[in-house]
Coordinates of C-alpha atoms in Angstrom, one line a residue:
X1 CA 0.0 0.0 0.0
X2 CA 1.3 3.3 -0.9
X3 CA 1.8 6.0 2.1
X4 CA -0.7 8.3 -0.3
X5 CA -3.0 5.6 0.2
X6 CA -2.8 4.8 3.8
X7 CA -3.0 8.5 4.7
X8 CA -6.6 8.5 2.8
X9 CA -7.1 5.4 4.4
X10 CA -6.9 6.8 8.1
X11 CA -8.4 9.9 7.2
X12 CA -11.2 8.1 6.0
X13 CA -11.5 5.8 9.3
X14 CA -12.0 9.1 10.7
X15 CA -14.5 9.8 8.6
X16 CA -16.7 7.1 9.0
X17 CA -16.0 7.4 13.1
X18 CA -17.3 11.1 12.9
X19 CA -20.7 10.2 11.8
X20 CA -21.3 7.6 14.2
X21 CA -23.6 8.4 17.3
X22 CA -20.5 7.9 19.7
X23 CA -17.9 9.4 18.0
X24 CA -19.1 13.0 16.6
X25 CA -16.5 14.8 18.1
X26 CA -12.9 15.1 17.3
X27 CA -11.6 14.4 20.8
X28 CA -13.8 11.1 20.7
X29 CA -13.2 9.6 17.0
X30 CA -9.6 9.8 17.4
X31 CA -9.5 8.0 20.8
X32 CA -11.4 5.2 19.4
X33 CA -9.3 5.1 16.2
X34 CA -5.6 5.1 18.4
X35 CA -6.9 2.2 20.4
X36 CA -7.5 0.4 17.1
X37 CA -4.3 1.3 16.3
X38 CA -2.6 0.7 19.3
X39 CA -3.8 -3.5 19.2
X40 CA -3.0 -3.8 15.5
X41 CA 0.2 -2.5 16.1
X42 CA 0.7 -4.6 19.3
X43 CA -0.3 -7.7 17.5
X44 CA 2.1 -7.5 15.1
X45 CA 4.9 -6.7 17.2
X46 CA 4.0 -9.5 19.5
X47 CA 4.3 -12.1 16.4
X48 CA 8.0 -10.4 15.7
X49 CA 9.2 -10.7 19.5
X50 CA 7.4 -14.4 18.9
X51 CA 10.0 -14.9 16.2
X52 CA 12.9 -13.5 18.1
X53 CA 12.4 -16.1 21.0
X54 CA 12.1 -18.8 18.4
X55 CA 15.0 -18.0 16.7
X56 CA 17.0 -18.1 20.3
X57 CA 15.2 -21.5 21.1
X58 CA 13.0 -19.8 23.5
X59 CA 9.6 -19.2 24.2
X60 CA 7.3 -16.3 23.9
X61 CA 4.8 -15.4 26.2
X62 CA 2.1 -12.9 24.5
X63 CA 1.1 -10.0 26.4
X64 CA -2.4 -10.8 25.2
X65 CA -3.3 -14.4 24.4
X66 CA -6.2 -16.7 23.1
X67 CA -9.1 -15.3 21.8
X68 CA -8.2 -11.5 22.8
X69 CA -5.4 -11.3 19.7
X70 CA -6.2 -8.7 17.3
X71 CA -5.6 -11.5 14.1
X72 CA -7.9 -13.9 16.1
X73 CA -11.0 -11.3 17.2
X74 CA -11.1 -9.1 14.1
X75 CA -10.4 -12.6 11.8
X76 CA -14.2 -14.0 13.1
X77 CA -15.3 -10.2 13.2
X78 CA -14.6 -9.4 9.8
X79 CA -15.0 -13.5 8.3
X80 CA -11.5 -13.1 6.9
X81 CA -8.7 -15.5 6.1
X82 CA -6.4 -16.0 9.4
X83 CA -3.8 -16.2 6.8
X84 CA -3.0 -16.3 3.4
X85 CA -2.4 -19.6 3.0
X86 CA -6.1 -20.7 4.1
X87 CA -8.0 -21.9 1.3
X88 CA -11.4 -21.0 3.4
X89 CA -12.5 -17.9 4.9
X90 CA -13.3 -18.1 8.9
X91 CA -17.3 -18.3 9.7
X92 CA -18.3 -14.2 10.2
X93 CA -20.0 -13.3 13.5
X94 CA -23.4 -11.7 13.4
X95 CA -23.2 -7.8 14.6
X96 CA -24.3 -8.9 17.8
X97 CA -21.6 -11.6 18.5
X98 CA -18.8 -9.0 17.4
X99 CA -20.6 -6.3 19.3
X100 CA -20.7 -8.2 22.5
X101 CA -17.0 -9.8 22.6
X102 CA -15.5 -6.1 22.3
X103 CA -17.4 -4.1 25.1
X104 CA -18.4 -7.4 27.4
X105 CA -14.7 -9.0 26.7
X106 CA -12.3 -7.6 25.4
X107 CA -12.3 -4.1 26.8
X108 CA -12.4 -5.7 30.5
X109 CA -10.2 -8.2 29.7
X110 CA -7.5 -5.6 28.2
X111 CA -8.1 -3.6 31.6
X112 CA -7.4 -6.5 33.9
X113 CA -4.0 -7.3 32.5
X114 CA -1.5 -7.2 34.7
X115 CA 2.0 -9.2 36.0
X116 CA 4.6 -7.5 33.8
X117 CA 5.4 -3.8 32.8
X118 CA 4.1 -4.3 29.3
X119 CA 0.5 -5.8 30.5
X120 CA 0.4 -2.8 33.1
X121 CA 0.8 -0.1 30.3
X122 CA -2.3 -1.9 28.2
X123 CA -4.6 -1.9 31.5
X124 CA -3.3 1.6 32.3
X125 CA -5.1 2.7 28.8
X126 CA -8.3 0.4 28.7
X127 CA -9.0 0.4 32.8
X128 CA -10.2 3.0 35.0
X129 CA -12.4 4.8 32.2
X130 CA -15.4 4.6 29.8
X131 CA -13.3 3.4 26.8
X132 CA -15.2 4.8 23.3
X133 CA -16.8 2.3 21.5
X134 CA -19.0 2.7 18.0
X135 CA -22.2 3.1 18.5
X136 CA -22.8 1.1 14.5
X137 CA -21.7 -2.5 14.3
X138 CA -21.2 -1.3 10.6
X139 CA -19.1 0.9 11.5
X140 CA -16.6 -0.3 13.7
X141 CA -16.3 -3.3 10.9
X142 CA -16.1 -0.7 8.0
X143 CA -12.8 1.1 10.4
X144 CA -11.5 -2.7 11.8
X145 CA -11.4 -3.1 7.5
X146 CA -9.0 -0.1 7.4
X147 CA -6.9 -0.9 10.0
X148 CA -6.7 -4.6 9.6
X149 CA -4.8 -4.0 5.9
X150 CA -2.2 -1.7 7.8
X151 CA 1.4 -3.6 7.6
X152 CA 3.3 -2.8 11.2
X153 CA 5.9 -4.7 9.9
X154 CA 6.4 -2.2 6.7
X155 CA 8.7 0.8 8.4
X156 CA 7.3 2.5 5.5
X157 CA 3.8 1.8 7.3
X158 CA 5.0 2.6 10.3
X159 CA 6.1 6.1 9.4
X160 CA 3.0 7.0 7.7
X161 CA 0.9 5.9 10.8
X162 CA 2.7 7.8 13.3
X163 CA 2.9 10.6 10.9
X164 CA -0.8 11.0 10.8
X165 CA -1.2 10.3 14.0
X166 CA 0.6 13.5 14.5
X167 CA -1.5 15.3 12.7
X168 CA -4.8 14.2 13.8
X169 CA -3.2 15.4 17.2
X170 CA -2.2 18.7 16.0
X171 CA -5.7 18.7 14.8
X172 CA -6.8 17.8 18.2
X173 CA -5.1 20.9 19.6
X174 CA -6.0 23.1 17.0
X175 CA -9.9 22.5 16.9
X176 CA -10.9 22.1 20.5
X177 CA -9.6 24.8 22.7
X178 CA -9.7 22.2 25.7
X179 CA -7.2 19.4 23.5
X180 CA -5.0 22.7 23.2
X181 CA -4.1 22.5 26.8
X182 CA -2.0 19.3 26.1
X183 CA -0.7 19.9 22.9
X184 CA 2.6 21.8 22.1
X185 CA 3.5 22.7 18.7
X186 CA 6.2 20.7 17.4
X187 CA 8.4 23.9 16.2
X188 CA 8.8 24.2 19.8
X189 CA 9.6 20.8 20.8
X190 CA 12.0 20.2 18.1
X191 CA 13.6 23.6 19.1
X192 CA 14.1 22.5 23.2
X193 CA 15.1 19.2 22.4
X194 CA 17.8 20.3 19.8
X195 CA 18.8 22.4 22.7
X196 CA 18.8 20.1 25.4
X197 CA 21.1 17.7 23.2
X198 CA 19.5 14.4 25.4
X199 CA 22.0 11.6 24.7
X200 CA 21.3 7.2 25.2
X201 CA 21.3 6.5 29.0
X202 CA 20.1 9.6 30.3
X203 CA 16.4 9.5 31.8
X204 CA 13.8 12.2 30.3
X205 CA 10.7 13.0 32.3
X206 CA 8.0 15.6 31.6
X207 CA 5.6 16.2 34.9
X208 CA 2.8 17.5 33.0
X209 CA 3.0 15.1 29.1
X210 CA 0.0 15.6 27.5
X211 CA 0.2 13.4 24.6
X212 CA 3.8 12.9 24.8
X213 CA 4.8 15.6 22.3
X214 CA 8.0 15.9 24.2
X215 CA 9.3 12.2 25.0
X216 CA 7.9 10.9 21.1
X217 CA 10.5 14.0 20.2
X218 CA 13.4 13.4 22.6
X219 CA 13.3 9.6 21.4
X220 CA 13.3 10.4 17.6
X221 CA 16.4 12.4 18.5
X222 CA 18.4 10.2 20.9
X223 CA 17.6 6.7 18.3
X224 CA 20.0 8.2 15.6
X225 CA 22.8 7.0 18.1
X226 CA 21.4 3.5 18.8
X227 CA 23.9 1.2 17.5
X228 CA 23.8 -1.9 20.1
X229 CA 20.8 -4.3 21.6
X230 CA 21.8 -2.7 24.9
X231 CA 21.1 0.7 23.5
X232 CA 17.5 -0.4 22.1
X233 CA 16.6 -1.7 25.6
X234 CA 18.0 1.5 27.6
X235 CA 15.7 3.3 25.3
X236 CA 12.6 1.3 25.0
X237 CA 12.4 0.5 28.9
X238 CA 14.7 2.9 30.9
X239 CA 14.6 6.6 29.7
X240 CA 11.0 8.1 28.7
X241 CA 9.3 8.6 32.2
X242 CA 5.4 11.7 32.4
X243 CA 3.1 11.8 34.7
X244 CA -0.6 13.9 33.5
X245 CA -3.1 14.3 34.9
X246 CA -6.0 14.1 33.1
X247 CA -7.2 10.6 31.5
X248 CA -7.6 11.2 27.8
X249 CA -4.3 13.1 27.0
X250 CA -2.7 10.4 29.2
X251 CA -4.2 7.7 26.7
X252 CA -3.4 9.4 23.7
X253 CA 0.4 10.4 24.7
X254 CA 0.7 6.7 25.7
X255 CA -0.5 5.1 22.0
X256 CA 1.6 8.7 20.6
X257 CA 5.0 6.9 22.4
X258 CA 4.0 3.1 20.9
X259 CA 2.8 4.0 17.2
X260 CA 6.8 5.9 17.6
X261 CA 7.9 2.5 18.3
X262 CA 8.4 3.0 22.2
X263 CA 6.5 -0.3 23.7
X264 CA 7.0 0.2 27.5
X265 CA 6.7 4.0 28.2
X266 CA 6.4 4.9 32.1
X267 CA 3.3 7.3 32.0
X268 CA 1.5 7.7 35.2
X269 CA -1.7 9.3 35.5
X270 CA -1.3 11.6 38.1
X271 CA -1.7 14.8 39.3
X272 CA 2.2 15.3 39.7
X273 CA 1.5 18.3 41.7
X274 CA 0.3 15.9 44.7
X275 CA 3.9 15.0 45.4
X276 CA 5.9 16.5 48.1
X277 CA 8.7 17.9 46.9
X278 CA 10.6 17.7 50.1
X279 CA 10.0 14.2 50.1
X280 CA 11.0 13.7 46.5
X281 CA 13.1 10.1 45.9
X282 CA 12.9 9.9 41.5
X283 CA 15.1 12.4 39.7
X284 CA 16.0 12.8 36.4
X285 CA 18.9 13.7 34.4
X286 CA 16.4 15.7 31.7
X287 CA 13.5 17.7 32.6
X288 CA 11.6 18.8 29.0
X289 CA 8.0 20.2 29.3
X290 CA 4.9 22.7 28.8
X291 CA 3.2 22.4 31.8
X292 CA -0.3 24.5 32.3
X293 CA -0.3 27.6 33.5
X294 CA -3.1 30.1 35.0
X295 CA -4.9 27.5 37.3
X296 CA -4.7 27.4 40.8
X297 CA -4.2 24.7 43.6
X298 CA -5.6 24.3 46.4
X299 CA -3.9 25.4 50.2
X300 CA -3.4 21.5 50.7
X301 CA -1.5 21.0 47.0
X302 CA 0.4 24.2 48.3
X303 CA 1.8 22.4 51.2
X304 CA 3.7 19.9 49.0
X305 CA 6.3 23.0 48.2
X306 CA 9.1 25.0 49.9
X307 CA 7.5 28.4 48.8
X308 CA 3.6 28.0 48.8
X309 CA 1.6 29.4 45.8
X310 CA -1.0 28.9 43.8
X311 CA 0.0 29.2 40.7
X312 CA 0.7 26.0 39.1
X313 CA 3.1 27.3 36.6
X314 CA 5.1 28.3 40.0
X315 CA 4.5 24.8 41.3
X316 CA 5.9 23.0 38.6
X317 CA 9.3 25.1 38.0
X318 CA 9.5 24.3 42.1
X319 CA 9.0 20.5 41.0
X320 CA 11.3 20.8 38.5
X321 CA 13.9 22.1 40.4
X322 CA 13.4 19.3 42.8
X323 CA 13.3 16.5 40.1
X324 CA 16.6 17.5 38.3
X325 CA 19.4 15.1 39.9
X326 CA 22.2 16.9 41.1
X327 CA 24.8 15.8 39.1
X328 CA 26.4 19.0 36.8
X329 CA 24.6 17.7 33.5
X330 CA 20.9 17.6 34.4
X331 CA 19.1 20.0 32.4
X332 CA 15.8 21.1 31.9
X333 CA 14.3 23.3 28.6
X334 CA 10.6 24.3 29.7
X335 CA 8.1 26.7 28.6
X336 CA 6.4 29.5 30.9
X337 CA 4.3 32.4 30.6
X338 CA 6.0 35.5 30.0
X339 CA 4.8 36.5 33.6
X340 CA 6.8 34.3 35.5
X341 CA 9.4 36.4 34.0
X342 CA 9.1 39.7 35.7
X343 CA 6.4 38.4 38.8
X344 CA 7.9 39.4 42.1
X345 CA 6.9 37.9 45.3
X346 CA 6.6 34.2 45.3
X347 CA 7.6 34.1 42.0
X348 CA 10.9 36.2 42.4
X349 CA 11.5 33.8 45.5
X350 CA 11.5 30.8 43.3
X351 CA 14.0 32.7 40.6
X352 CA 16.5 33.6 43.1
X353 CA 16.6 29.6 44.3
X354 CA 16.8 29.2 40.7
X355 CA 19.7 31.3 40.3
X356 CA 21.6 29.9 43.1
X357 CA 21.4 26.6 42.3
X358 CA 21.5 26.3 38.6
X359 CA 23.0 27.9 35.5
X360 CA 20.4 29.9 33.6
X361 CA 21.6 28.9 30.3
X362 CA 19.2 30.9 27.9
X363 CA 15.7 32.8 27.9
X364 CA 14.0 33.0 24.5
X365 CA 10.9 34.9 24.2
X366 CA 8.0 33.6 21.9
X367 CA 6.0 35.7 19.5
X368 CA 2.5 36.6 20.0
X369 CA 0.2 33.7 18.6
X370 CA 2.4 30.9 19.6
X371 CA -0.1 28.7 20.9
X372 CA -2.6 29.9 18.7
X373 CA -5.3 29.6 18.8
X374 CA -6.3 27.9 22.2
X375 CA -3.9 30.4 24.0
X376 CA -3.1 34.0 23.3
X377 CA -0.6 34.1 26.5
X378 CA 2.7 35.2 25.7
X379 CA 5.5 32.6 26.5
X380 CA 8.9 32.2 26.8
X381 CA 11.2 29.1 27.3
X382 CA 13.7 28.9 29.8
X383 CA 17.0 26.5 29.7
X384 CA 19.2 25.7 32.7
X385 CA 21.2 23.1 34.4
X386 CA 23.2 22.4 37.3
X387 CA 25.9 23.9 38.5
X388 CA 27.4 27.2 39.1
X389 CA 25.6 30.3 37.5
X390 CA 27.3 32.0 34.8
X391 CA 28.2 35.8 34.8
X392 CA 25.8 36.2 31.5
X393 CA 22.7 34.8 30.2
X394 CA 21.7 34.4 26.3
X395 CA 18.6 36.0 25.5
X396 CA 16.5 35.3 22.2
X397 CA 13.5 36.7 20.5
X398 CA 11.7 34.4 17.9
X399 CA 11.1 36.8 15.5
X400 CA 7.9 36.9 13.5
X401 CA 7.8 37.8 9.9
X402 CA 7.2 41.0 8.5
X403 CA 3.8 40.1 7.1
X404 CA 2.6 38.8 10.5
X405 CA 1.5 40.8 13.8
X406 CA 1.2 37.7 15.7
X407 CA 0.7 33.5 14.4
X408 CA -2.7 32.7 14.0
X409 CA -4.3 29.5 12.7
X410 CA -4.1 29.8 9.8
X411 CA 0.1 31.1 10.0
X412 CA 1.1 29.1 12.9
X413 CA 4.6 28.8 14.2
X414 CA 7.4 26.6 11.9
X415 CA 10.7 25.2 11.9
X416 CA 11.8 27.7 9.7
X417 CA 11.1 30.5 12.3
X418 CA 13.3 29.1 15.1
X419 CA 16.6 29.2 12.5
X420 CA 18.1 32.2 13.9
X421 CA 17.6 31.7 17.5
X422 CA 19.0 28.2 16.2
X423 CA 21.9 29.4 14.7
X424 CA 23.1 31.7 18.1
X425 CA 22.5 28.7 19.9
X426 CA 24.8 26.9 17.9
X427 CA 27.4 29.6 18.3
X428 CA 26.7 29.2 22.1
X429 CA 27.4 25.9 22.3
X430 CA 30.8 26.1 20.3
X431 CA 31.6 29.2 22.1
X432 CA 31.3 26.7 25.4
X433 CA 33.2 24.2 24.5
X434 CA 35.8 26.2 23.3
X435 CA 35.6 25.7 19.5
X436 CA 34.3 29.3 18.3
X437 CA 33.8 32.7 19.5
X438 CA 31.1 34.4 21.7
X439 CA 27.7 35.1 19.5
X440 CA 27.8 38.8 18.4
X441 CA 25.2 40.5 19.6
X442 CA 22.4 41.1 16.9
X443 CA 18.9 43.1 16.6
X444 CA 17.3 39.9 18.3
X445 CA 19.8 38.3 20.7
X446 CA 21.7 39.9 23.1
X447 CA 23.2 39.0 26.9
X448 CA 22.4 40.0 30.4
X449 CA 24.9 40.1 33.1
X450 CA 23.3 37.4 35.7
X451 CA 24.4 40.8 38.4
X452 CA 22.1 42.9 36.7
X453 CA 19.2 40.6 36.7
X454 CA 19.3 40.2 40.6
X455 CA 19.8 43.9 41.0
X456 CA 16.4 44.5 39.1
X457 CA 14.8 41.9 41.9
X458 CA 15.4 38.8 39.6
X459 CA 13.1 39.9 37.1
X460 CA 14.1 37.5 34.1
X461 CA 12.2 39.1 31.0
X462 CA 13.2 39.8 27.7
X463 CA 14.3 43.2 27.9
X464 CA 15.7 43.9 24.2
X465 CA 18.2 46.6 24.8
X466 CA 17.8 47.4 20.9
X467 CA 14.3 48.0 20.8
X468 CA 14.6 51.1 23.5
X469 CA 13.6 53.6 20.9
X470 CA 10.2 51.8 19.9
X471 CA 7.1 51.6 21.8
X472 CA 7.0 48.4 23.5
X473 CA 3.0 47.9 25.2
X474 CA 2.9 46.5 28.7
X475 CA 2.9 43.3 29.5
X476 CA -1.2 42.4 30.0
X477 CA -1.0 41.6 33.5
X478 CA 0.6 45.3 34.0
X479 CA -1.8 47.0 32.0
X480 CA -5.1 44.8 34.2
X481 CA -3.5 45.8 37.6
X482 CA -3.4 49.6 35.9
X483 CA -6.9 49.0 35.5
X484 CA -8.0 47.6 38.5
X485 CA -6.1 50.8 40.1
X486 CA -7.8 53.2 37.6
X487 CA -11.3 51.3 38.7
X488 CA -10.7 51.9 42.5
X489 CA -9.4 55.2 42.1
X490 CA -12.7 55.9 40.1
X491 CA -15.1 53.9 42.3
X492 CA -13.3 55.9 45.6
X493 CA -14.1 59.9 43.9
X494 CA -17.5 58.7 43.2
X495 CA -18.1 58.0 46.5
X496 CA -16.7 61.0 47.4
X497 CA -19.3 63.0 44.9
X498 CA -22.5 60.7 46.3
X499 CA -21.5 62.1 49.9
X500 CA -21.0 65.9 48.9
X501 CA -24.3 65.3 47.3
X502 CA -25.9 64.0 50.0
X503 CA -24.8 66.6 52.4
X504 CA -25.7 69.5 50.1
X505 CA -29.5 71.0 49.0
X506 CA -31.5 68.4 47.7
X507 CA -32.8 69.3 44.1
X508 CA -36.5 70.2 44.6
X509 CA -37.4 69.8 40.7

């Protein structure tokens, strides 16, 4: 099958999904398609470890066995030949036979697996929730059809899969404003990653994953340096570690990191925030993540941290900072609103632990739109690791082009648009490992003496010194508290006029 021809196929499973009673929206239709996906893919790999165990005169034992197999359920389902070699196709179950063995069998079979990590990550995605199911027999045949011809044994298969599986996720993000919470554009990603340089045998954990944008990234980068069976193993069962806290993003990040070919991702759902931080046993070498920001915890959350806030964009840079190891390497690239910048208080608390205890590497400030369009909050991304803080810190602006006030929809953020900040960077790196000179300073990049950013009361934020002479708006925060301000200053003269009123001669008409 050509990858053309897949990529219609898939979109078309969608298709027929949408217009089924159960499925209409987006959020719903591709849940039920991954989980499709997910045990066709699983199948397949199952019969290749099969092989592999043959091959060393050992035996296989299948995560999912019997009648529960993918080639043996959807073989009866659909009345097709187990293989090719049959001369007769298998006797088809009636609608209500095929109907019956997936929401009265299979689905609480699947979540009732347990006694390895493997079986644990299936039950973790089909237990503990109302799995979505097509409402039309006719249906879910008409999409087991699509799915049946894919070939996970074809890499070419493979890509096109996980390729569209992308994209239906960028969809996701793009169309419901709630699915935009957990989705990060990929421009981003690919930008932090690059920067973070993550290497084989270093662990990679994101507290708030989403649908695993981050980890399916950091392991496309680190497998262009798997060379041994060792390395394979480190990667597939020791390095990709989230935690989320809501139950569909954590479903779909976990069938994101398998259709990538990762078959034993540690994804926990969780509200990582519920951790004591003073207590905290698991860290990591790599810290990459997006992790919400604008919604508050509760007094009891609050207690889980050194400083108390509530904030969670405060919370989880104090996580963070708790869950980096302390050896000199661990890093951490993370996004955060452009407030956490300049907030004092709590926030400039936080910063000056920061600061003392790590090497702010680099601050690069994100265009308008970014997030577009389930966010118009203004972000920046923040780099740092252990050790010793430097007398400077590289600072970046993203710029947009000339055609554009902010991205949008319809012009969102690209690869292309991180090349300059890409290029410093690389400068950067030479520059710190002694094989170039310092980046020159340029219209968009420049450095700030770490002194001068604890004088101004560790305010962090992207202060361009070569855009003094244009007219830069506030930040929105600064112009709301202006307004509140204005409001009470308002609200107090007149109160002030009522009383003079009163106190005067009443207006007789």
């Amino acid at each position: 099958m050509s990858k053309e021809q897949l990529t219609n196929d898939i979109w078309r499973a969608c298709d027929i999904l949408r217009r089924d009673n159960n499925c209409g929206g987006i959020m719903e239709y591709i849940e039920h398609l991954a989980w499709l996906l997910f045990l066709k893919f699983l199948d397949e790999q199952e019969d290749t470890f099969a092989l592999e165990a043959e091959l060393r005169n050992e035996k296989y034992h299948y995560m999912i066995e019997g009648e529960y197999r993918w080639s043996n359920w959807v073989t009866k389902g659909l009345g097709k030949k187990k293989k090719q070699s049959d001369k007769r196709n298998t006797p088809e179950w009636d609608a209500d036979t095929l109907m019956g063995f997936v929401k009265e069998k299979l689905i609480p079979y699947l979540a009732s697996l347990s006694g390895s990590p493997e079986r644990e990550v299936i039950a973790g995605i089909f237990g503990g929730r109302t799995v979505i199911l097509c409402d039309s027999v006719y249906n879910l045949k008409d999409v087991l059809e699509i799915v049946d011809r894919i070939d996970f044994s074809n890499s070419d298969d493979i890509y096109t899969v996980s390729h569209t599986y992308e994209n239906l996720l960028q969809r996701l993000g793009s169309e419901n404003k709630m699915a935009g919470e957990f989705y990060t554009p990929r421009p981003v990603i690919r930008f932090m990653v690059e920067v973070i340089d993550p290497k084989i045998g270093e662990t990679v954990y994101d507290p708030a994953c989403g649908t695993c944008g981050f980890l399916v990234a950091a392991y496309e980068y680190m497998k262009q340096w798997e060379q041994t069976i060792r390395d394979r193993d480190i990667l597939q069962r020791h390095t990709f570690f989230g935690q989320e806290k809501k139950p569909l993003p954590a479903l779909l990040g976990t069938m994101n990191m398998v259709l990538h070919g990762v078959l034993v991702p540690d994804i926990q759902r969780k509200n990582t925030l519920e951790e004591d931080t003073r207590t905290a046993i698991k860290k990591y070498d790599i810290i990459l993540t997006n992790p919400p920001f604008g919604g508050k915890e509760n007094k009891q959350i609050q207690k889980n941290f050194p400083v108390s806030a509530n904030a969670t964009e405060l919370l989880f840079l104090e996580h963070i900072i708790k869950k980096l190891k302390t050896d000199d390497n661990a890093r951490c690239g993370m996004v955060v609103p452009e407030g956490t910048l300049f907030r004092s208080g709590a926030f400039g608390t936080v910063k000056e632990w920061l600061l003392n205890d790590f090497n702010l590497v680099m601050v690069v400030s994100l265009p308008p739109g970014t997030f577009a369009p389930y966010s118009d909050v203004k972000a920046a991304l923040l780099f740092f690791e252990r050790g010793k803080q430097g007398d400077e810190v590289l600072y970046q602006e993203v710029v947009l082009p000339e055609e554009l006030k902010k991205f949008s929809k319809g012009n969102p953020i690209d690869d292309i648009h991180f090349r300059q900040v890409r290029e410093i960077w690389q400068q950067m790196k030479a520059y710190q490992q002694g094989k170039g000179k310092k980046p020159e300073i340029t219209e968009f990049s420049w450095f700030e003496k770490t002194e001068d950013l604890i004088k101004r009361g560790f305010d962090l934020a992207a202060k361009n010194p070569t855009t003094t002479e244009r007219e830069k708006l506030p930040e929105p925060s600064v112009l709301l508290d202006r307004i509140i301000k204005n409001n009470e200053k308002l609200h107090q003269n007149l109160l002030s006029l009522k009383q003079k009123l009163d106190e005067g001669v009443k207006w007789d008409g």
